[in-house]
C-alpha cells in the first residue's frame, strides 16, 4: 500500500499499443485494494486533464444561487471576476418525495425518455463553453472567469458548470432536488460531455452517455484500429480539427496514441462504483461501434473488481437514427433509473452489442492483457480527494 499517491499529469517515455492496465500503477506495482484503486483513479483524473481535457478548476471562493419560477440561477465569483448563469428545471406532477426529487441534468435537454418521478434540468452548455467549431475556443462564461487561454476544453468547462449547479442545488431547498439522486445525460457530442461529467463529478449517481462515439465511450486506440480495418470511423486526428471538445495540448498526441498512459476505458472507469449506462449505434460507422464495445468491455473490469458489475451497462443496436431512442431499449434505461435514482432494486444486467461492426472484428486479446482482480476493502467510497502534484514518475 502506497503511503502517498503520486498524480503526475504526464508520463514521459510511456508507450503501449494495448489499452493501459487499470490495475497497474505507473511504477509497475499492482492495484490490489479499493484504497489503491482510489489512488489509481486520482492518477487517471490527472492524466486525462494532462493530455486531453485541460485543467478542471476547483470550486471557486464564492458560489451562490437562487431559485425562482423553476429557474435555478448560479452566481460565481473568482478573484474579482463574476459570472451568472440560469437553467430551467421541469418537475414531475405531484408532491415531491421527502428529500426532494431525483434530478436528471440533461446536456442541451438530452435525448432520452425520462421516467415519471424524475425532474429534469435543461443544462444550456453552450452558455458555459461554445461548441460551434474551432472558433469556439475560449468562448463562453467559463472563459470569462478563467481567461480565454485557460487550458480547459469545452467538455471540461461543462463539467465545471455542472458542479456549480450541484453546489447551488445542495444549499437551495426551494429547488426541491435530492442531490443524492442525480443523473446526467447527453447524446453524441453531448454524450462525450456527459461521460466526462460522470467521471469528474462524484456527486452524479447515474451517468447515461448516448451514442458518444469517438472521444466518448470509444477508446482512441481501438477506434484507430477499427478505422485501419476499413470502417469509416471518426479519427482522433479529425476530431481535434472539428471542434473544441479537447484541449489544444491533445493535438500533440493524436497521431501517436500509444504514448497515452490512459484511454477512455479509464475515463469511464473513474465513474465506478457509481452507475454508468452507455449506448452505441451500429448504423453509424463514424461512432466507431466496435471501439465503444471493446472500450466498455475493458472498463467493465473495474466495476467487476469493485464487486458491482451490475452498476455498468452498455447496449448497442442499430435500426434507429442517431440520438433517436428506440422503444425496445426503454426497459433497460428504466431499470437504471429505478435502481439508482428511484430507490427500487431491479436487475440492471444490460451489457450487449449486436456485433455488427462491418469489416472490423473485436479481438479482446489485441487490446486487453489483464483480468479483473478481486480488490480487497470497501467499495462504498466513490471518489478520492487525494490530488497532489508530484514530479512525474517515468516508466
Ligand atoms: C458523435 O458526436 C459527434 C461527432 O463526434 C462529430 O464528428 C459530429 O460532427 O457530430 C456528432 C454529434 O454531436 O452529432 C449530434
Tab-separated table of C-alpha atoms and ligand atoms in Angstrom:
chain	number	residue	atom	x	y	z
A	1	UNK	CA	0.000	0.000	0.000
A	2	UNK	CA	1.438	3.365	-1.021
A	3	UNK	CA	1.629	5.980	1.698
A	4	UNK	CA	1.285	8.844	-0.787
A	5	UNK	CA	-0.479	8.960	-4.095
A	6	UNK	CA	1.594	10.467	-6.892
A	7	UNK	CA	-0.593	12.041	-9.557
A	8	UNK	CA	1.588	13.140	-12.462
A	9	UNK	CA	-0.257	14.790	-15.329
A	10	UNK	CA	2.012	13.238	-17.973
A	11	UNK	CA	4.322	10.216	-18.023
A	12	UNK	CA	7.432	10.686	-20.129
A	13	UNK	CA	8.505	7.727	-22.240
A	14	UNK	CA	5.218	5.832	-21.985
A	15	UNK	CA	4.355	3.646	-24.977
A	16	UNK	CA	1.739	0.912	-25.172
A	17	UNK	CA	-0.261	-0.345	-28.156
A	18	UNK	CA	-2.658	-2.153	-25.813
A	19	UNK	CA	-5.119	-0.362	-23.559
A	20	UNK	CA	-3.323	0.679	-20.355
A	21	UNK	CA	-3.989	-1.745	-17.492
A	22	UNK	CA	-6.389	-0.164	-14.968
A	23	UNK	CA	-4.794	-2.164	-12.179
A	24	UNK	CA	-1.154	-1.258	-12.705
A	25	UNK	CA	0.441	1.844	-11.215
A	26	UNK	CA	2.871	3.731	-13.473
A	27	UNK	CA	5.765	2.290	-11.417
A	28	UNK	CA	4.628	-1.247	-12.240
A	29	UNK	CA	3.092	-2.258	-8.902
A	30	UNK	CA	-0.391	-3.773	-8.872
A	31	UNK	CA	-3.627	-2.330	-7.538
A	32	UNK	CA	-4.902	-4.857	-5.005
A	33	UNK	CA	-7.169	-2.852	-2.670
A	34	UNK	CA	-10.036	-0.405	-3.062
A	35	UNK	CA	-7.899	2.307	-1.457
A	36	UNK	CA	-5.227	1.708	-4.069
A	37	UNK	CA	-7.844	1.894	-6.820
A	38	UNK	CA	-8.906	5.275	-5.428
A	39	UNK	CA	-5.305	6.439	-5.794
A	40	UNK	CA	-5.161	4.999	-9.311
A	41	UNK	CA	-8.384	6.839	-10.058
A	42	UNK	CA	-6.776	10.125	-8.969
A	43	UNK	CA	-3.862	9.380	-11.257
A	44	UNK	CA	-6.222	8.780	-14.176
A	45	UNK	CA	-8.010	12.067	-13.441
A	46	UNK	CA	-4.672	13.886	-13.584
A	47	UNK	CA	-3.616	12.140	-16.795
A	48	UNK	CA	-6.893	12.833	-18.622
A	49	UNK	CA	-6.502	16.510	-17.756
A	50	UNK	CA	-2.816	16.496	-18.624
A	51	UNK	CA	-3.218	15.033	-22.105
A	52	UNK	CA	-6.667	15.903	-23.436
A	53	UNK	CA	-9.024	17.753	-21.116
A	54	UNK	CA	-7.013	20.651	-19.707
A	55	UNK	CA	-7.298	21.743	-16.094
A	56	UNK	CA	-10.618	21.440	-14.293
A	57	UNK	CA	-10.579	24.260	-11.722
A	58	UNK	CA	-11.740	23.531	-8.168
A	59	UNK	CA	-14.803	25.159	-6.619
A	60	UNK	CA	-14.228	28.937	-6.626
A	61	UNK	CA	-14.303	31.036	-3.477
A	62	UNK	CA	-17.848	32.236	-3.948
A	63	UNK	CA	-20.734	30.205	-5.387
A	64	UNK	CA	-24.245	31.391	-4.593
A	65	UNK	CA	-27.591	30.933	-6.240
A	66	UNK	CA	-31.298	31.428	-6.250
A	67	UNK	CA	-34.417	29.674	-7.420
A	68	UNK	CA	-37.459	31.356	-8.859
A	69	UNK	CA	-40.193	30.293	-11.279
A	70	UNK	CA	-38.489	26.921	-11.927
A	71	UNK	CA	-35.258	28.674	-12.913
A	72	UNK	CA	-32.074	27.951	-10.997
A	73	UNK	CA	-29.548	30.788	-11.159
A	74	UNK	CA	-25.890	30.241	-10.299
A	75	UNK	CA	-23.595	33.158	-9.414
A	76	UNK	CA	-19.855	32.598	-9.255
A	77	UNK	CA	-17.118	34.968	-8.207
A	78	UNK	CA	-13.496	34.026	-8.661
A	79	UNK	CA	-10.880	36.515	-7.551
A	80	UNK	CA	-12.963	39.527	-8.562
A	81	UNK	CA	-14.477	38.256	-11.828
A	82	UNK	CA	-18.116	37.230	-11.749
A	83	UNK	CA	-20.454	35.236	-13.937
A	84	UNK	CA	-24.059	34.192	-13.611
A	85	UNK	CA	-25.988	31.526	-15.486
A	86	UNK	CA	-29.501	30.145	-15.319
A	87	UNK	CA	-31.176	26.853	-16.270
A	88	UNK	CA	-34.756	25.667	-16.068
A	89	UNK	CA	-36.000	22.631	-14.151
A	90	UNK	CA	-39.097	20.701	-15.225
A	91	UNK	CA	-40.790	18.840	-12.385
A	92	UNK	CA	-42.973	15.751	-12.240
A	93	UNK	CA	-46.535	16.375	-11.162
A	94	UNK	CA	-47.496	15.645	-7.581
A	95	UNK	CA	-45.781	16.190	-4.274
A	96	UNK	CA	-42.005	15.907	-4.007
A	97	UNK	CA	-40.777	12.882	-2.059
A	98	UNK	CA	-39.081	13.512	1.304
A	99	UNK	CA	-35.596	14.812	0.493
A	100	UNK	CA	-36.674	16.219	-2.866
A	101	UNK	CA	-36.994	14.979	-6.432
A	102	UNK	CA	-34.377	12.871	-8.172
A	103	UNK	CA	-32.929	15.046	-10.946
A	104	UNK	CA	-31.573	14.360	-14.415
A	105	UNK	CA	-29.148	17.041	-15.610
A	106	UNK	CA	-29.655	16.892	-19.372
A	107	UNK	CA	-26.986	18.441	-21.591
A	108	UNK	CA	-28.903	20.596	-24.097
A	109	UNK	CA	-32.113	18.902	-22.922
A	110	UNK	CA	-30.931	15.340	-23.624
A	111	UNK	CA	-32.456	12.768	-25.987
A	112	UNK	CA	-33.801	10.007	-23.748
A	113	UNK	CA	-37.318	9.259	-22.483
A	114	UNK	CA	-37.349	10.291	-18.827
A	115	UNK	CA	-39.407	8.116	-16.470
A	116	UNK	CA	-42.045	9.704	-14.281
A	117	UNK	CA	-40.813	10.742	-10.868
A	118	UNK	CA	-37.617	12.342	-12.191
A	119	UNK	CA	-37.150	16.111	-12.581
A	120	UNK	CA	-35.062	17.387	-15.496
A	121	UNK	CA	-32.676	20.341	-15.551
A	122	UNK	CA	-32.108	21.512	-19.117
A	123	UNK	CA	-28.406	22.358	-18.970
A	124	UNK	CA	-27.522	25.002	-21.559
A	125	UNK	CA	-23.895	24.000	-22.010
A	126	UNK	CA	-23.221	26.410	-24.893
A	127	UNK	CA	-23.617	29.236	-22.418
A	128	UNK	CA	-20.666	27.889	-20.402
A	129	UNK	CA	-18.482	26.927	-23.388
A	130	UNK	CA	-19.458	27.228	-27.019
A	131	UNK	CA	-19.017	24.231	-29.373
A	132	UNK	CA	-19.767	25.603	-32.842
A	133	UNK	CA	-16.384	24.776	-34.380
A	134	UNK	CA	-12.743	25.582	-33.667
A	135	UNK	CA	-13.555	29.294	-33.488
A	136	UNK	CA	-15.389	28.447	-30.240
A	137	UNK	CA	-12.080	28.031	-28.404
A	138	UNK	CA	-12.197	30.095	-25.223
A	139	UNK	CA	-15.745	31.375	-25.849
A	140	UNK	CA	-18.291	31.149	-23.042
A	141	UNK	CA	-18.875	32.179	-19.434
A	142	UNK	CA	-16.274	29.739	-18.108
A	143	UNK	CA	-13.594	31.609	-20.049
A	144	UNK	CA	-14.901	34.987	-18.875
A	145	UNK	CA	-13.991	33.755	-15.403
A	146	UNK	CA	-10.761	31.824	-16.026
A	147	UNK	CA	-9.451	33.627	-19.106
A	148	UNK	CA	-9.560	32.855	-22.811
A	149	UNK	CA	-6.292	30.974	-22.589
A	150	UNK	CA	-7.461	28.574	-19.859
A	151	UNK	CA	-6.396	25.048	-20.894
A	152	UNK	CA	-9.815	23.540	-20.089
A	153	UNK	CA	-11.610	22.153	-23.135
A	154	UNK	CA	-15.297	22.864	-23.666
A	155	UNK	CA	-16.134	19.466	-22.148
A	156	UNK	CA	-14.094	20.320	-19.066
A	157	UNK	CA	-15.801	23.690	-18.760
A	158	UNK	CA	-19.195	21.958	-18.903
A	159	UNK	CA	-18.194	19.644	-16.028
A	160	UNK	CA	-17.181	22.694	-14.028
A	161	UNK	CA	-20.553	24.350	-14.705
A	162	UNK	CA	-22.444	21.189	-13.766
A	163	UNK	CA	-20.554	21.042	-10.480
A	164	UNK	CA	-21.527	24.630	-9.690
A	165	UNK	CA	-25.181	23.799	-10.423
A	166	UNK	CA	-24.930	20.974	-7.880
A	167	UNK	CA	-23.220	23.307	-5.372
A	168	UNK	CA	-26.255	25.577	-5.566
A	169	UNK	CA	-28.818	22.754	-5.521
A	170	UNK	CA	-27.234	21.480	-2.295
A	171	UNK	CA	-27.986	24.732	-0.477
A	172	UNK	CA	-31.271	25.661	-2.180
A	173	UNK	CA	-34.139	23.695	-0.586
A	174	UNK	CA	-36.670	25.683	-2.642
A	175	UNK	CA	-35.488	23.773	-5.736
A	176	UNK	CA	-36.765	20.538	-4.112
A	177	UNK	CA	-33.956	18.392	-5.543
A	178	UNK	CA	-32.453	15.371	-3.793
A	179	UNK	CA	-28.737	15.821	-4.530
A	180	UNK	CA	-28.036	12.208	-3.550
A	181	UNK	CA	-30.119	11.178	-6.581
A	182	UNK	CA	-28.567	12.959	-9.542
A	183	UNK	CA	-28.108	11.684	-13.073
A	184	UNK	CA	-26.518	13.247	-16.159
A	185	UNK	CA	-27.210	12.564	-19.823
A	186	UNK	CA	-26.362	13.806	-23.289
A	187	UNK	CA	-26.187	12.440	-26.827
A	188	UNK	CA	-23.391	12.452	-29.373
A	189	UNK	CA	-21.066	15.388	-28.654
A	190	UNK	CA	-23.094	15.990	-25.514
A	191	UNK	CA	-22.748	12.280	-24.717
A	192	UNK	CA	-18.993	12.731	-24.687
A	193	UNK	CA	-19.600	15.581	-22.256
A	194	UNK	CA	-21.986	13.562	-20.088
A	195	UNK	CA	-19.419	10.769	-19.761
A	196	UNK	CA	-16.824	13.278	-18.607
A	197	UNK	CA	-19.244	14.799	-16.133
A	198	UNK	CA	-19.874	11.407	-14.557
A	199	UNK	CA	-16.144	10.740	-14.433
A	200	UNK	CA	-15.158	14.010	-12.777
A	201	UNK	CA	-18.165	14.779	-10.577
A	202	UNK	CA	-18.652	12.129	-7.873
A	203	UNK	CA	-21.992	13.636	-6.811
A	204	UNK	CA	-23.510	12.178	-10.002
A	205	UNK	CA	-25.082	8.814	-9.102
A	206	UNK	CA	-26.018	7.757	-12.648
A	207	UNK	CA	-24.350	8.655	-15.944
A	208	UNK	CA	-26.181	7.984	-19.210
A	209	UNK	CA	-23.997	8.610	-22.273
A	210	UNK	CA	-25.870	8.109	-25.520
A	211	UNK	CA	-24.067	7.461	-28.826
A	212	UNK	CA	-20.999	9.385	-27.693
A	213	UNK	CA	-18.620	7.638	-30.111
A	214	UNK	CA	-15.006	8.742	-30.509
A	215	UNK	CA	-13.972	10.958	-27.622
A	216	UNK	CA	-16.751	9.407	-25.536
A	217	UNK	CA	-17.179	5.744	-24.642
A	218	UNK	CA	-14.945	4.665	-27.553
A	219	UNK	CA	-11.215	4.199	-26.927
A	220	UNK	CA	-8.763	6.177	-29.056
A	221	UNK	CA	-6.630	3.128	-29.762
A	222	UNK	CA	-9.488	0.819	-30.741
A	223	UNK	CA	-11.065	3.469	-32.968
A	224	UNK	CA	-7.738	3.791	-34.794
A	225	UNK	CA	-7.600	0.030	-35.383
A	226	UNK	CA	-11.251	-0.062	-36.448
A	227	UNK	CA	-10.509	2.668	-38.982
A	228	UNK	CA	-7.418	0.812	-40.199
A	229	UNK	CA	-9.682	-2.219	-40.774
A	230	UNK	CA	-11.777	-0.179	-43.207
A	231	UNK	CA	-14.588	1.262	-41.091
A	232	UNK	CA	-15.316	4.962	-41.660
A	233	UNK	CA	-14.721	5.998	-38.057
A	234	UNK	CA	-14.026	9.477	-36.718
A	235	UNK	CA	-10.230	9.544	-36.307
A	236	UNK	CA	-8.560	11.328	-33.398
A	237	UNK	CA	-6.687	13.416	-35.974
A	238	UNK	CA	-10.033	14.697	-37.344
A	239	UNK	CA	-11.820	15.268	-34.060
A	240	UNK	CA	-9.330	17.881	-32.877
A	241	UNK	CA	-9.785	19.789	-36.142
A	242	UNK	CA	-13.559	19.795	-35.897
A	243	UNK	CA	-14.331	21.365	-32.551
A	244	UNK	CA	-13.068	22.384	-29.108
A	245	UNK	CA	-14.007	19.279	-27.154
A	246	UNK	CA	-10.351	18.701	-26.211
A	247	UNK	CA	-7.504	20.889	-25.007
A	248	UNK	CA	-5.143	22.219	-27.678
A	249	UNK	CA	-2.471	20.081	-26.000
A	250	UNK	CA	-4.199	16.929	-27.269
A	251	UNK	CA	-3.164	17.871	-30.835
A	252	UNK	CA	0.335	16.753	-29.841
A	253	UNK	CA	-0.793	13.167	-29.255
A	254	UNK	CA	-3.500	12.348	-31.800
A	255	UNK	CA	-1.014	10.903	-34.294
A	256	UNK	CA	0.838	8.925	-31.646
A	257	UNK	CA	-1.839	7.360	-29.469
A	258	UNK	CA	0.421	4.715	-27.943
A	259	UNK	CA	2.063	7.342	-25.762
A	260	UNK	CA	-1.190	7.982	-23.892
A	261	UNK	CA	-0.896	6.326	-20.452
A	262	UNK	CA	-4.703	6.141	-20.327
A	263	UNK	CA	-7.528	5.627	-22.790
A	264	UNK	CA	-11.255	6.152	-22.497
A	265	UNK	CA	-11.851	2.841	-20.721
A	266	UNK	CA	-10.079	4.518	-17.801
A	267	UNK	CA	-12.047	7.758	-18.153
A	268	UNK	CA	-15.243	5.673	-17.951
A	269	UNK	CA	-13.861	3.611	-15.073
A	270	UNK	CA	-13.474	6.782	-12.984
A	271	UNK	CA	-17.257	6.548	-12.613
A	272	UNK	CA	-17.092	3.183	-10.793
A	273	UNK	CA	-18.541	2.076	-8.430
A	274	UNK	CA	-21.245	4.587	-9.362
A	275	UNK	CA	-23.570	3.697	-12.245
A	276	UNK	CA	-22.779	4.167	-15.933
A	277	UNK	CA	-25.038	3.205	-18.830
A	278	UNK	CA	-23.850	3.974	-22.339
A	279	UNK	CA	-25.340	3.345	-25.748
A	280	UNK	CA	-23.821	2.661	-29.152
A	281	UNK	CA	-25.431	2.694	-32.591
A	282	UNK	CA	-24.031	0.272	-35.166
A	283	UNK	CA	-25.721	2.099	-38.063
A	284	UNK	CA	-23.135	4.875	-37.772
A	285	UNK	CA	-19.556	3.877	-38.597
A	286	UNK	CA	-18.478	7.396	-37.556
A	287	UNK	CA	-19.283	6.454	-33.939
A	288	UNK	CA	-16.776	3.561	-34.124
A	289	UNK	CA	-19.179	0.961	-32.721
A	290	UNK	CA	-16.566	-1.772	-32.309
A	291	UNK	CA	-14.450	0.632	-30.322
A	292	UNK	CA	-17.267	1.515	-27.936
A	293	UNK	CA	-17.997	-2.171	-27.319
A	294	UNK	CA	-14.351	-3.049	-26.775
A	295	UNK	CA	-13.670	0.018	-24.677
A	296	UNK	CA	-16.629	-0.628	-22.404
A	297	UNK	CA	-15.589	-4.278	-22.037
A	298	UNK	CA	-12.211	-3.011	-20.841
A	299	UNK	CA	-13.814	-0.507	-18.458
A	300	UNK	CA	-16.172	-3.169	-17.140
A	301	UNK	CA	-13.256	-4.959	-15.457
A	302	UNK	CA	-13.094	-2.103	-12.941
A	303	UNK	CA	-16.740	-2.498	-11.911
A	304	UNK	CA	-16.070	-6.250	-11.697
A	305	UNK	CA	-13.024	-5.668	-9.497
A	306	UNK	CA	-15.110	-3.455	-7.203
A	307	UNK	CA	-17.747	-6.185	-6.974
A	308	UNK	CA	-20.501	-4.164	-8.712
A	309	UNK	CA	-20.583	-5.232	-12.398
A	310	UNK	CA	-24.341	-4.600	-12.456
A	311	UNK	CA	-23.624	-0.860	-11.991
A	312	UNK	CA	-22.176	-0.683	-15.507
A	313	UNK	CA	-24.355	-1.204	-18.575
A	314	UNK	CA	-23.721	-0.895	-22.304
A	315	UNK	CA	-26.221	-1.503	-25.084
A	316	UNK	CA	-25.537	-1.227	-28.795
A	317	UNK	CA	-28.074	-1.875	-31.537
A	318	UNK	CA	-28.816	-0.413	-34.955
A	319	UNK	CA	-32.036	0.364	-36.773
A	320	UNK	CA	-32.600	3.871	-35.464
A	321	UNK	CA	-31.457	7.387	-36.280
A	322	UNK	CA	-28.554	8.942	-34.390
A	323	UNK	CA	-29.802	10.084	-30.970
A	324	UNK	CA	-33.292	8.651	-31.503
A	325	UNK	CA	-34.005	6.385	-28.526
A	326	UNK	CA	-35.577	3.062	-29.619
A	327	UNK	CA	-38.612	1.887	-27.644
A	328	UNK	CA	-37.051	-1.562	-27.358
A	329	UNK	CA	-34.360	-0.127	-25.075
A	330	UNK	CA	-36.653	1.722	-22.658
A	331	UNK	CA	-36.906	-1.209	-20.243
A	332	UNK	CA	-33.152	-1.278	-19.625
A	333	UNK	CA	-32.982	2.503	-19.322
A	334	UNK	CA	-35.801	2.470	-16.782
A	335	UNK	CA	-34.037	-0.294	-14.825
A	336	UNK	CA	-31.073	2.037	-14.274
A	337	UNK	CA	-33.324	4.956	-13.282
A	338	UNK	CA	-35.334	2.685	-10.973
A	339	UNK	CA	-32.273	1.320	-9.219
A	340	UNK	CA	-30.011	4.340	-8.983
A	341	UNK	CA	-32.458	7.246	-8.774
A	342	UNK	CA	-35.836	5.914	-7.709
A	343	UNK	CA	-34.893	3.666	-4.797
A	344	UNK	CA	-36.002	0.346	-6.286
A	345	UNK	CA	-33.910	-2.749	-6.832
A	346	UNK	CA	-34.332	-4.345	-10.230
A	347	UNK	CA	-31.890	-6.155	-12.485
A	348	UNK	CA	-29.550	-3.804	-14.334
A	349	UNK	CA	-27.838	-6.607	-16.199
A	350	UNK	CA	-27.709	-4.942	-19.629
A	351	UNK	CA	-24.410	-5.431	-21.408
A	352	UNK	CA	-24.619	-6.310	-25.086
A	353	UNK	CA	-23.881	-5.474	-28.694
A	354	UNK	CA	-25.370	-6.778	-31.916
A	355	UNK	CA	-21.759	-7.275	-33.095
A	356	UNK	CA	-22.415	-5.514	-36.422
A	357	UNK	CA	-19.014	-3.939	-36.999
A	358	UNK	CA	-18.735	-4.085	-40.789
A	359	UNK	CA	-15.237	-5.040	-41.822
A	360	UNK	CA	-13.897	-4.828	-38.273
A	361	UNK	CA	-13.836	-7.542	-35.658
A	362	UNK	CA	-13.465	-7.208	-31.891
A	363	UNK	CA	-10.465	-9.260	-30.733
A	364	UNK	CA	-10.143	-8.721	-26.957
A	365	UNK	CA	-6.591	-10.086	-26.742
A	366	UNK	CA	-5.393	-7.329	-29.087
A	367	UNK	CA	-6.259	-4.681	-26.500
A	368	UNK	CA	-6.825	-6.200	-23.056
A	369	UNK	CA	-3.983	-8.013	-21.314
A	370	UNK	CA	-5.371	-8.075	-17.772
A	371	UNK	CA	-8.271	-9.594	-15.875
A	372	UNK	CA	-10.204	-8.058	-13.003
A	373	UNK	CA	-8.587	-8.713	-9.623
A	374	UNK	CA	-10.868	-9.011	-6.573
A	375	UNK	CA	-9.942	-5.794	-4.788
A	376	UNK	CA	-9.968	-6.002	-1.016
A	377	UNK	CA	-11.583	-3.363	1.189
A	378	UNK	CA	-14.854	-1.495	0.975
A	379	UNK	CA	-16.090	-0.214	-2.375
A	380	UNK	CA	-18.549	2.260	-0.921
A	381	UNK	CA	-16.235	5.240	-1.419
A	382	UNK	CA	-16.921	6.596	-4.881
A	383	UNK	CA	-14.109	9.046	-5.204
A	384	UNK	CA	-10.883	10.194	-3.735
A	385	UNK	CA	-9.806	13.674	-2.855
A	386	UNK	CA	-6.072	12.943	-2.778
A	387	UNK	CA	-4.681	15.012	-5.605
A	388	UNK	CA	-1.071	16.002	-5.133
A	389	UNK	CA	1.276	17.457	-7.666
A	390	UNK	CA	4.457	15.439	-7.577
A	391	UNK	CA	7.142	15.146	-10.206
A	392	UNK	CA	6.120	12.667	-12.897
A	393	UNK	CA	7.435	9.157	-12.418
A	394	UNK	CA	8.798	7.889	-15.747
A	395	UNK	CA	8.135	4.243	-16.543
B	1	LIG	C1	-20.806	11.643	-32.162
B	1	LIG	O1	-20.626	13.002	-31.824
B	1	LIG	C2	-20.368	13.996	-32.782
B	1	LIG	C3	-19.194	13.638	-33.663
B	1	LIG	O2	-18.046	13.438	-32.855
B	1	LIG	C4	-18.956	14.753	-34.650
B	1	LIG	O3	-17.924	14.424	-35.556
B	1	LIG	C5	-20.193	15.088	-35.440
B	1	LIG	O4	-19.967	16.253	-36.179
B	1	LIG	O5	-21.230	15.359	-34.545
B	1	LIG	C6	-21.583	14.336	-33.677
B	1	LIG	C7	-22.752	14.872	-32.927
B	1	LIG	O6	-22.597	15.534	-31.929
B	1	LIG	O7	-23.948	14.755	-33.527
B	1	LIG	C8	-25.061	15.384	-32.974
